[in-house]
Amino acid sequence: MSHNADPKFWDTAQKHLIRYGGTFEPAIIERAKGSFVYDADDRPILDFTSGQMSALLGHGHPKIVETVQSQVEKVAHLFSGMLSRPVVTLAERLAELAPGLDRVLLVSTGAESNEAAIRMAKLVTGKHEIVAFSKSWHGMTGVAASATYSAGRKGYGPAAVGSFAIPAPNAFRPRFKHADGSLDWQTELDDAFNLVDSQSTGNLAAFIAEPILSSGGMLPLPKGYLAALKQKCVERGMLLILDEAQTGVGRTGDMFAFERDGVTPDIMTLSKTIGAGLPLAAVMTTAEIEDAAHEKGFLFYTTHVSDPLPAAVGVTVLDVVRDEKLVDRARTSGQKLFDGLSRLKDRFDCIGDVRGRGLMLGVEIVKRGADGQFREPDHELGAAIATEAFRNGLSMNIVKLPGMGGVFRIAPPLTISDAELDLGLSIIAKSIEGALSGR
């Protein structure tokens, strides 16, 4: 019998754990190393989502292990009003990588960083209305949850006053089209802000956006969109907040995703990738905005703000990304992975679209619709492929949203080898075949 079937483990889990979304994988994970996690049978499972999209350097990177061991012996946590060298060093390093965003706040999670960013935007502008994309995910707390539209909105009472959403641009299913059928995102954006303007009470504070909407189905903002969005904000006296929780620190083939568009946000939030699997997040903004916030009494005094242990890890993450040239690696490995997935799209009709940038890609599973085209969502097949993949030794996260097919989020560690990419592609092909034959 498999050690993963340990009845005491699962009975205890069922008895004592609060279920927080979805179902648990049918395995007990005992350890992880590099691009793999290992279950109770010591079976390797290729991790194509970097844990929760966070293990940027893979699992157990020796430099991270060394930093944790060294720093925890020195100082791991301090009174929030005290400063340590790792905190100041990380702030300086981040500011060097994002010129103009010179002020940094270090906290623990992505939701926390978005709470701080939105709180700062409201204070500085003196307004309270926050706009986000209809398929966004910015966190499960307070105003971050109010700006999250892809899931979790029903049953929890009122959202924050002044929460607005606009449609996320989707080139695979365009709402507004050019004559050739391609996405007319400019008309869509104009139409969306006309609706926002008609609903606003004149208190638009900020727009918060992911450069690639991850939980929304791996939807990348088209080139040029970010500049147009920034202009919409400028015209209304709004701040632009970019949530680079998943896209930051090299994953898309640029250090930060906004660099491709040459548009620097007013505020940027980082999490997930900057901690490489440990709880670390950051808020970055301009000196002008931070000065204004400070003058108005900006308060975000939390238990783990400016903790030295995660800050030291963040410095090491930046060191490894630089020394191992992982931004370039994300670009070249991402192209290899994209090409491999595109070949699978040519082979299997059920793959409707492959999209994304660098090592952050989405694969949408579809079925034939009434019009004879393979563009209808196929949640059932997507779930079957995910089950087959896990059985075959590959972990891929699938997004299940109304109106969309099952969209696999593929974001392996930047340290993944070509051989491991090939293995993943072969398992995906095998899993699709198995799911289709199972029908």
mmCIF file of C-alpha atoms in Angstrom, residues 100-103 116-125 205-206 230 237-241 264-268 283-298:
data_model
loop_
_atom_site.group_PDB
_atom_site.id
_atom_site.type_symbol
_atom_site.label_atom_id
_atom_site.label_comp_id
_atom_site.label_asym_id
_atom_site.label_seq_id
_atom_site.Cartn_x
_atom_site.Cartn_y
_atom_site.Cartn_z
ATOM 1 C CA GLY A 100 12.026 56.069 -9.553
ATOM 2 C CA LEU A 101 10.514 53.712 -7.008
ATOM 3 C CA ASP A 102 12.977 54.741 -4.341
ATOM 4 C CA ARG A 103 11.032 54.076 -1.127
ATOM 5 C CA ALA A 116 -0.594 48.886 2.305
ATOM 6 C CA ALA A 117 -0.457 50.138 -1.289
ATOM 7 C CA ILE A 118 -4.184 50.832 -1.490
ATOM 8 C CA ARG A 119 -4.159 52.413 1.982
ATOM 9 C CA MET A 120 -1.328 54.706 0.888
ATOM 10 C CA ALA A 121 -3.090 55.619 -2.378
ATOM 11 C CA LYS A 122 -6.272 56.547 -0.540
ATOM 12 C CA LEU A 123 -4.404 58.663 1.991
ATOM 13 C CA VAL A 124 -2.280 60.526 -0.565
ATOM 14 C CA THR A 125 -5.107 61.242 -3.018
ATOM 15 C CA ALA A 205 -7.990 56.973 -5.968
ATOM 16 C CA ALA A 206 -6.191 54.184 -7.813
ATOM 17 C CA LYS A 230 -1.531 54.858 -17.008
ATOM 18 C CA GLY A 237 -5.784 62.034 -10.800
ATOM 19 C CA MET A 238 -5.552 58.339 -9.924
ATOM 20 C CA LEU A 239 -2.475 56.384 -8.946
ATOM 21 C CA LEU A 240 -1.485 53.236 -10.842
ATOM 22 C CA ILE A 241 -0.624 50.296 -8.577
ATOM 23 C CA THR A 264 6.705 52.859 -14.283
ATOM 24 C CA PRO A 265 3.770 52.586 -11.861
ATOM 25 C CA ASP A 266 3.185 55.003 -9.024
ATOM 26 C CA ILE A 267 3.254 52.094 -6.587
ATOM 27 C CA MET A 268 4.454 48.517 -7.134
ATOM 28 C CA VAL A 283 5.668 47.993 -1.426
ATOM 29 C CA MET A 284 7.694 50.352 -3.620
ATOM 30 C CA THR A 285 6.800 53.926 -4.475
ATOM 31 C CA THR A 286 8.249 57.307 -5.357
ATOM 32 C CA ALA A 287 9.862 59.663 -2.879
ATOM 33 C CA GLU A 288 7.154 62.216 -3.650
ATOM 34 C CA ILE A 289 4.296 59.833 -2.808
ATOM 35 C CA GLU A 290 6.022 58.494 0.305
ATOM 36 C CA ASP A 291 6.742 62.018 1.554
ATOM 37 C CA ALA A 292 3.102 62.985 1.054
ATOM 38 C CA ALA A 293 1.917 59.825 2.817
ATOM 39 C CA HIS A 294 4.269 60.410 5.740
ATOM 40 C CA GLU A 295 3.159 64.030 6.109
ATOM 41 C CA LYS A 296 -0.443 62.802 6.356
ATOM 42 C CA GLY A 297 0.468 60.246 9.012
ATOM 43 C CA PHE A 298 0.643 57.007 6.987
#
